[in-house]
Coordinates of N, CA, C and O in Angstrom, one line a residue:
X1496 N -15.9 10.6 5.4 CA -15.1 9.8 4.6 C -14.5 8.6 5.4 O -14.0 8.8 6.5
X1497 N -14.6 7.3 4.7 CA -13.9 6.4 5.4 C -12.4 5.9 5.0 O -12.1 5.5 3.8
X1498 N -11.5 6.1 5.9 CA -10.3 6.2 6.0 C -9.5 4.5 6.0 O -9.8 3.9 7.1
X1499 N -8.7 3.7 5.4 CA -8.5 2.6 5.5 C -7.2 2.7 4.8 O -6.9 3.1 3.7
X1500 N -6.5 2.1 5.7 CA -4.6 1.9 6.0 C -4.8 0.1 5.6 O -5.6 -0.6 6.3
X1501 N -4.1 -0.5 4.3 CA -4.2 -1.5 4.3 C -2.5 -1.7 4.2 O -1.9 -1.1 3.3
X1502 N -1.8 -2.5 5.1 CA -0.6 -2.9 5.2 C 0.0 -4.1 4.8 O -0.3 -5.1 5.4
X1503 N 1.1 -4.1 3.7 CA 1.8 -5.2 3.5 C 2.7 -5.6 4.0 O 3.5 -4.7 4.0
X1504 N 3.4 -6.7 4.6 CA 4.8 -6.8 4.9 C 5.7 -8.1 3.8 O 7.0 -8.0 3.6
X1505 N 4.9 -9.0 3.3 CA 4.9 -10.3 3.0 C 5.0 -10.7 1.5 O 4.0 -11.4 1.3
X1506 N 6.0 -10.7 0.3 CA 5.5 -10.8 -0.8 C 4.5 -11.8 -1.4 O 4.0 -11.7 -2.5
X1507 N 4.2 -12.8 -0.3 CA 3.1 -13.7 -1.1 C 1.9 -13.1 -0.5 O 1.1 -14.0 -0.2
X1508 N 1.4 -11.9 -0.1 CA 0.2 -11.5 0.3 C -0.1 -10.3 -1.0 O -1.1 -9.5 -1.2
X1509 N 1.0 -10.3 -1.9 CA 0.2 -9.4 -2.7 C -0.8 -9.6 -3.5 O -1.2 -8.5 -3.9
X1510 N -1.5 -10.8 -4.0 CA -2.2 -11.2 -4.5 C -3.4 -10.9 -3.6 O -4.3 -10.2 -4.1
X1511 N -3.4 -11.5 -2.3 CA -4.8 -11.0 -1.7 C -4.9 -9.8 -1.2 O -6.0 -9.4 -0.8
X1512 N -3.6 -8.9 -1.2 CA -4.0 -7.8 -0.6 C -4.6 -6.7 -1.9 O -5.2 -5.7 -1.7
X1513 N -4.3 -7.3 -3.3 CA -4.9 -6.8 -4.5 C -6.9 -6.7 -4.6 O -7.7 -5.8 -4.9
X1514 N -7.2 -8.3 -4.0 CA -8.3 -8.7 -4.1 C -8.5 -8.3 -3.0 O -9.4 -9.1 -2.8
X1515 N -8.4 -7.7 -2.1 CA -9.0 -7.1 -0.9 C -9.2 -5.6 -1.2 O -10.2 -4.9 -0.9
X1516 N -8.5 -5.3 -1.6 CA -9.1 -3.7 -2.5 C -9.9 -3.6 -3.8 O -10.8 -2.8 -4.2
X1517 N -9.4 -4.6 -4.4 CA -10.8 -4.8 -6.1 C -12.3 -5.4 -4.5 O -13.4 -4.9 -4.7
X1518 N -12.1 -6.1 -3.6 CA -13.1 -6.6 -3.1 C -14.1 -5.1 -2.4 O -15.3 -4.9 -2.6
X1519 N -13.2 -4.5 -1.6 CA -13.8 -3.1 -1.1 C -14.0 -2.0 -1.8 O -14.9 -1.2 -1.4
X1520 N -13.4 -1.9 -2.9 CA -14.3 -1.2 -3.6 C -15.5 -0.9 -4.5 O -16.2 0.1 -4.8
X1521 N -15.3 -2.7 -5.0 CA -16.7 -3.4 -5.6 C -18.0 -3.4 -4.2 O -19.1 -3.7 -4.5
X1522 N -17.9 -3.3 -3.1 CA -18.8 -3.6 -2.0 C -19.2 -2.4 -1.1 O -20.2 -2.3 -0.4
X1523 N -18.1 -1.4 -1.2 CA -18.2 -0.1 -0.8 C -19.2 0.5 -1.3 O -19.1 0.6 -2.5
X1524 N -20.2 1.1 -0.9 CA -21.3 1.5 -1.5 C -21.2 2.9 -2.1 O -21.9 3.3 -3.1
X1525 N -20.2 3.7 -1.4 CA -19.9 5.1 -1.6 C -18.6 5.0 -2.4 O -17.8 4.0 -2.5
X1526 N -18.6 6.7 -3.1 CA -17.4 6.9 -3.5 C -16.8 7.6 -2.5 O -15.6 7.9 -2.8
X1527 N -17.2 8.2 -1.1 CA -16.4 8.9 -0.3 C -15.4 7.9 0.6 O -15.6 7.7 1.8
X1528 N -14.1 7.2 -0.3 CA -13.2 6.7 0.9 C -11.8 6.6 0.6 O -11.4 6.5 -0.6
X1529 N -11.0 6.6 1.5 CA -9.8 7.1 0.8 C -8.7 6.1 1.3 O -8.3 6.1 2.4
X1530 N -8.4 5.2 0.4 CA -7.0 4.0 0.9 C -5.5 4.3 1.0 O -4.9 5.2 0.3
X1531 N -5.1 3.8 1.9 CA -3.8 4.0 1.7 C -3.0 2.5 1.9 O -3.2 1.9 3.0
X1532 N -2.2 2.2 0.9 CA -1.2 1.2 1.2 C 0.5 1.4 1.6 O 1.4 1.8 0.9
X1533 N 0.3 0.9 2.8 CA 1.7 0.8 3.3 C 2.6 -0.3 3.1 O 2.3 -1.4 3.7
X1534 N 3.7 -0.2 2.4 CA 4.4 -1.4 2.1 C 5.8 -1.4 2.9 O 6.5 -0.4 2.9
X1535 N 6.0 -2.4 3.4 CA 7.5 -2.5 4.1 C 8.0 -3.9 4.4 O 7.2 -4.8 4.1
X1536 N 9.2 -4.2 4.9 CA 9.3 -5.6 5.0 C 9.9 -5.8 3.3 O 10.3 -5.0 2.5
X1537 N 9.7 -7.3 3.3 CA 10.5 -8.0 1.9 C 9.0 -7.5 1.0 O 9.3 -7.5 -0.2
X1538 N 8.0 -7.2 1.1 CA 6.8 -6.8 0.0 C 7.7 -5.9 -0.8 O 7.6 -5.8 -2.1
X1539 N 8.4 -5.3 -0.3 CA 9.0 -3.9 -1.1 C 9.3 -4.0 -2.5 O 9.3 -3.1 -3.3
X1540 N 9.8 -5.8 -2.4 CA 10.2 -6.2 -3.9 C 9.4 -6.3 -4.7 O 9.7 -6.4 -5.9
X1541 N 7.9 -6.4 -4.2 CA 7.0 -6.8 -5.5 C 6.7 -5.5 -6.6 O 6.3 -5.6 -7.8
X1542 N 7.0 -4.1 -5.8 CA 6.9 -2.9 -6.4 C 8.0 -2.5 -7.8 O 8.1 -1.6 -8.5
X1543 N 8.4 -3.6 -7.6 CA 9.3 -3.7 -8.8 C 9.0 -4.9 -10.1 O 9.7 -5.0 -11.1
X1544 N 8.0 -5.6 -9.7 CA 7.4 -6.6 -10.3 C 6.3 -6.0 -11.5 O 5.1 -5.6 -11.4
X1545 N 7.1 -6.1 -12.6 CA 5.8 -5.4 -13.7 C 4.1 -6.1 -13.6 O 3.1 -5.4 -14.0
X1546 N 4.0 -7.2 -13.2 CA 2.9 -7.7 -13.2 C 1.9 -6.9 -11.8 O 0.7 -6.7 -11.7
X1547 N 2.9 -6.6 -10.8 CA 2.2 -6.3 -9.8 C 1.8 -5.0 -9.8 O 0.7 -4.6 -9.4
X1548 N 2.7 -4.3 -10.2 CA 2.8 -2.9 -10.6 C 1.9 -2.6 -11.7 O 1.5 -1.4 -11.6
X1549 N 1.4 -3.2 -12.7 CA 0.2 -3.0 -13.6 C -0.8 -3.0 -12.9 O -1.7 -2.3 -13.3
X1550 N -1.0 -3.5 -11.9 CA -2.6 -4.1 -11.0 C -2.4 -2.7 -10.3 O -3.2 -1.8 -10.6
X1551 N -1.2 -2.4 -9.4 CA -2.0 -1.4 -8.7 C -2.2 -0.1 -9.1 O -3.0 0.6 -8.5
X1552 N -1.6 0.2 -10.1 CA -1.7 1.6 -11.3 C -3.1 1.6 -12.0 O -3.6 2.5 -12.6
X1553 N -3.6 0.4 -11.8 CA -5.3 0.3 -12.1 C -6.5 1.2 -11.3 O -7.6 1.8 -11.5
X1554 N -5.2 1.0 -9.8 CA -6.7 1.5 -9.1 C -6.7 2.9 -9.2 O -5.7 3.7 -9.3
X1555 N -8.2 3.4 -9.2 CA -8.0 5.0 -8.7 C -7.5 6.0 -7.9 O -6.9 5.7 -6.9
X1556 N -7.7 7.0 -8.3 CA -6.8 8.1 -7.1 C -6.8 8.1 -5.6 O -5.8 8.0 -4.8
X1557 N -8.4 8.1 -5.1 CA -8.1 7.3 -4.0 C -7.4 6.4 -3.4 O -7.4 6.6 -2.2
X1558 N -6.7 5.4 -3.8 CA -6.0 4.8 -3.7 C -4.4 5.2 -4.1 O -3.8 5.8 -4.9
X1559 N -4.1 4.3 -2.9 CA -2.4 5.6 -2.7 C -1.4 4.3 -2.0 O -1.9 3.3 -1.4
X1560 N 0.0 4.5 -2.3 CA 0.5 3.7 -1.9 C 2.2 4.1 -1.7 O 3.0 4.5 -2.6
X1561 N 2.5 3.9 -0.3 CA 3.5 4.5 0.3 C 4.4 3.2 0.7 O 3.9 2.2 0.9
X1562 N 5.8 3.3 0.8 CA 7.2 2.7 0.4 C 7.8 3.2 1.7 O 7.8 4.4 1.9
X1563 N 8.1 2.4 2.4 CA 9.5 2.2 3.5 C 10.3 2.4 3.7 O 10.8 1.6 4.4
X1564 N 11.1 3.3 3.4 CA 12.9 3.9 3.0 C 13.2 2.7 3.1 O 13.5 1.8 2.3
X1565 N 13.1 2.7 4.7 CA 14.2 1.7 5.5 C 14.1 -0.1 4.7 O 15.0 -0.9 4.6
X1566 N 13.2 -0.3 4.5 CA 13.0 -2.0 3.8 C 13.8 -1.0 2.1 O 15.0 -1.0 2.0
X1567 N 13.3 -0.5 1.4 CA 14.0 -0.5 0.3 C 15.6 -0.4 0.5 O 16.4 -1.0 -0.2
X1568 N 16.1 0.4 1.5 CA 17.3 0.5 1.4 C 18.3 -0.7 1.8 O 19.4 -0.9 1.3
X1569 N 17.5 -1.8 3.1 CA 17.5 -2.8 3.3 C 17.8 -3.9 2.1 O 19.0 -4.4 1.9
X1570 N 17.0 -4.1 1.4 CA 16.6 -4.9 0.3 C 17.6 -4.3 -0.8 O 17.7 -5.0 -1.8
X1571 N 18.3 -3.1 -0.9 CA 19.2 -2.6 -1.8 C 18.5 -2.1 -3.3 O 19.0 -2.1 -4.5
X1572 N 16.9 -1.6 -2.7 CA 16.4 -1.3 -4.0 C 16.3 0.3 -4.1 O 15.9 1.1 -3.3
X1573 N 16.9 0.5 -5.3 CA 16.8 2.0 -5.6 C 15.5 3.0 -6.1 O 14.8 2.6 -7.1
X1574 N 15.1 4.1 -5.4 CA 14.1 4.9 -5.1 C 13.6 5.1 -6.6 O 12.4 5.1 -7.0
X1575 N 14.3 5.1 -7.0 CA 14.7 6.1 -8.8 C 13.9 5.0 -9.5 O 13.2 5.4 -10.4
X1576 N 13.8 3.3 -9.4 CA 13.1 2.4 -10.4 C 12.0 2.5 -9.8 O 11.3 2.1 -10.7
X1577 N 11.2 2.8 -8.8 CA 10.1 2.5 -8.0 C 9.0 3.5 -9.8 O 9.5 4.0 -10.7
X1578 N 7.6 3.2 -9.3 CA 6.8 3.6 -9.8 C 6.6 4.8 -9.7 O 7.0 5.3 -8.6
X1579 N 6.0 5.6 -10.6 CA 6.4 7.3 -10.0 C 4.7 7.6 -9.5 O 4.4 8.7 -9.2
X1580 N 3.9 6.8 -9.5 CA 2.9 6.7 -7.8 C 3.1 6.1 -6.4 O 2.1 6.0 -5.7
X1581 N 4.1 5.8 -6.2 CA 4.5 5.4 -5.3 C 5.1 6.2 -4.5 O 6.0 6.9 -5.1
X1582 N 4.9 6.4 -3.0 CA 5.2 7.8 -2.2 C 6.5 6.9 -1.4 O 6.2 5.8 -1.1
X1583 N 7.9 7.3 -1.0 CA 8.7 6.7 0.1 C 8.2 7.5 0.9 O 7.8 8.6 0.8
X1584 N 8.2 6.6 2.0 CA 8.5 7.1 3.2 C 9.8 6.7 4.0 O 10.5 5.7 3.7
X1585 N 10.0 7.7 5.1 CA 10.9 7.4 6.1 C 11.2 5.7 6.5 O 12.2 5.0 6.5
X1586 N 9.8 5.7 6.9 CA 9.4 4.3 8.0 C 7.9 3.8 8.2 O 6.9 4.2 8.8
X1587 N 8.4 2.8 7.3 CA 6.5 2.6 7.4 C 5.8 2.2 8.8 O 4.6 2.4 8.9
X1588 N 6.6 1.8 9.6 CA 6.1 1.6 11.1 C 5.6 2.9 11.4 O 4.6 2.9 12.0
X1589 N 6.1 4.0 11.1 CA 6.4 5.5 11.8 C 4.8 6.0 11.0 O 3.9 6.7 11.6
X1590 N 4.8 5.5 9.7 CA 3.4 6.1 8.7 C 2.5 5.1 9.1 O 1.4 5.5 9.0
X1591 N 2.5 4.1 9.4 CA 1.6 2.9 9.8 C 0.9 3.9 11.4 O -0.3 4.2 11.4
X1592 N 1.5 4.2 12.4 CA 1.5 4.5 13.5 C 0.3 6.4 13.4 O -0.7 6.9 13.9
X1593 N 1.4 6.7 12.1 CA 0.4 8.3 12.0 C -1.1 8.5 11.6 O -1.9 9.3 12.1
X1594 N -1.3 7.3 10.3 CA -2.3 7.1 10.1 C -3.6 6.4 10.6 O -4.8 6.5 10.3
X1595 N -2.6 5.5 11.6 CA -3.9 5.7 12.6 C -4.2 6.8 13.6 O -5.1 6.8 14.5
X1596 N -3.5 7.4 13.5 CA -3.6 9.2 14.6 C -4.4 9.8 14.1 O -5.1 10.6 14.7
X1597 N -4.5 9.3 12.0 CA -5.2 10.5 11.8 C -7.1 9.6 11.8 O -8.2 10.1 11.8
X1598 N -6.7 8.4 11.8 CA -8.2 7.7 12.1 C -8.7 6.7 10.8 O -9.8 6.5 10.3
X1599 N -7.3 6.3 10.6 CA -7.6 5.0 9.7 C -7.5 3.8 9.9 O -6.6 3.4 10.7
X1600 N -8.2 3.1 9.2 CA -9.1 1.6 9.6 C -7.8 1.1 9.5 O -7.1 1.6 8.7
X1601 N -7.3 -0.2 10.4 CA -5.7 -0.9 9.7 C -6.8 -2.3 9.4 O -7.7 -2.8 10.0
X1602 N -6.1 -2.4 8.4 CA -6.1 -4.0 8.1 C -4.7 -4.7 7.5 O -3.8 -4.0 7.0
X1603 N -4.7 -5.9 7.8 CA -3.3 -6.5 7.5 C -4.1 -7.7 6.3 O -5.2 -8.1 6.6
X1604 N -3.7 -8.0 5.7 CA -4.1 -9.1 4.7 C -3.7 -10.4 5.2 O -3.9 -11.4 4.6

């Protein structure tokens, strides 16, 4: 299975980091691969953005997407409005760091 950590930090990269997953999964030949998005930094805000939040509730199960404590609590956004697919984490640096331990691809948009 191919393993791929795609990380946000940036709110104006949510747009391509959208089209970079509709892009790899349209070009991926297999269904064996499993995404993970890491969001932290000011991106945190767009998880609260109904428009952006419709796009990523589109993609399939494979596709997974994990939250920052630290940038939400930063940003003063509460856990409780987030999307209820959306995983917090601790520290996205700290899940950024694990997942490639466990042998996933990073890309940054």
């Amino acid at each position: 299975m191919l393993k791929v950590l795609f990380h946000i930090d940036e709110m104006e990269k949510w747009t391509l980091l959208i089209g970079n997953i509709v892009n790899f999964i349209k070009d991926f030949d297999k269904d064996n691969y499993s995404i993970t998005v890491v969001v932290n930094g000011e991106s945190v805000s767009g998880l609260t953005e109904s428009i952006i939040v419709n796009k990523l509730k589109s993609f399939p199960k494979n596709v997974t997407f994990e939250v920052c404590r630290n940038s939400l609590n930063h940003k003063h956004i509460e856990e409780s409005i987030l999307p209820d697919f959306v995983k917090v984490v601790k520290s996205g640096v700290v899940e950024i760091a694990l997942l490639e331990e466990e042998g996933y691809h990073y890309i940054k948009p």
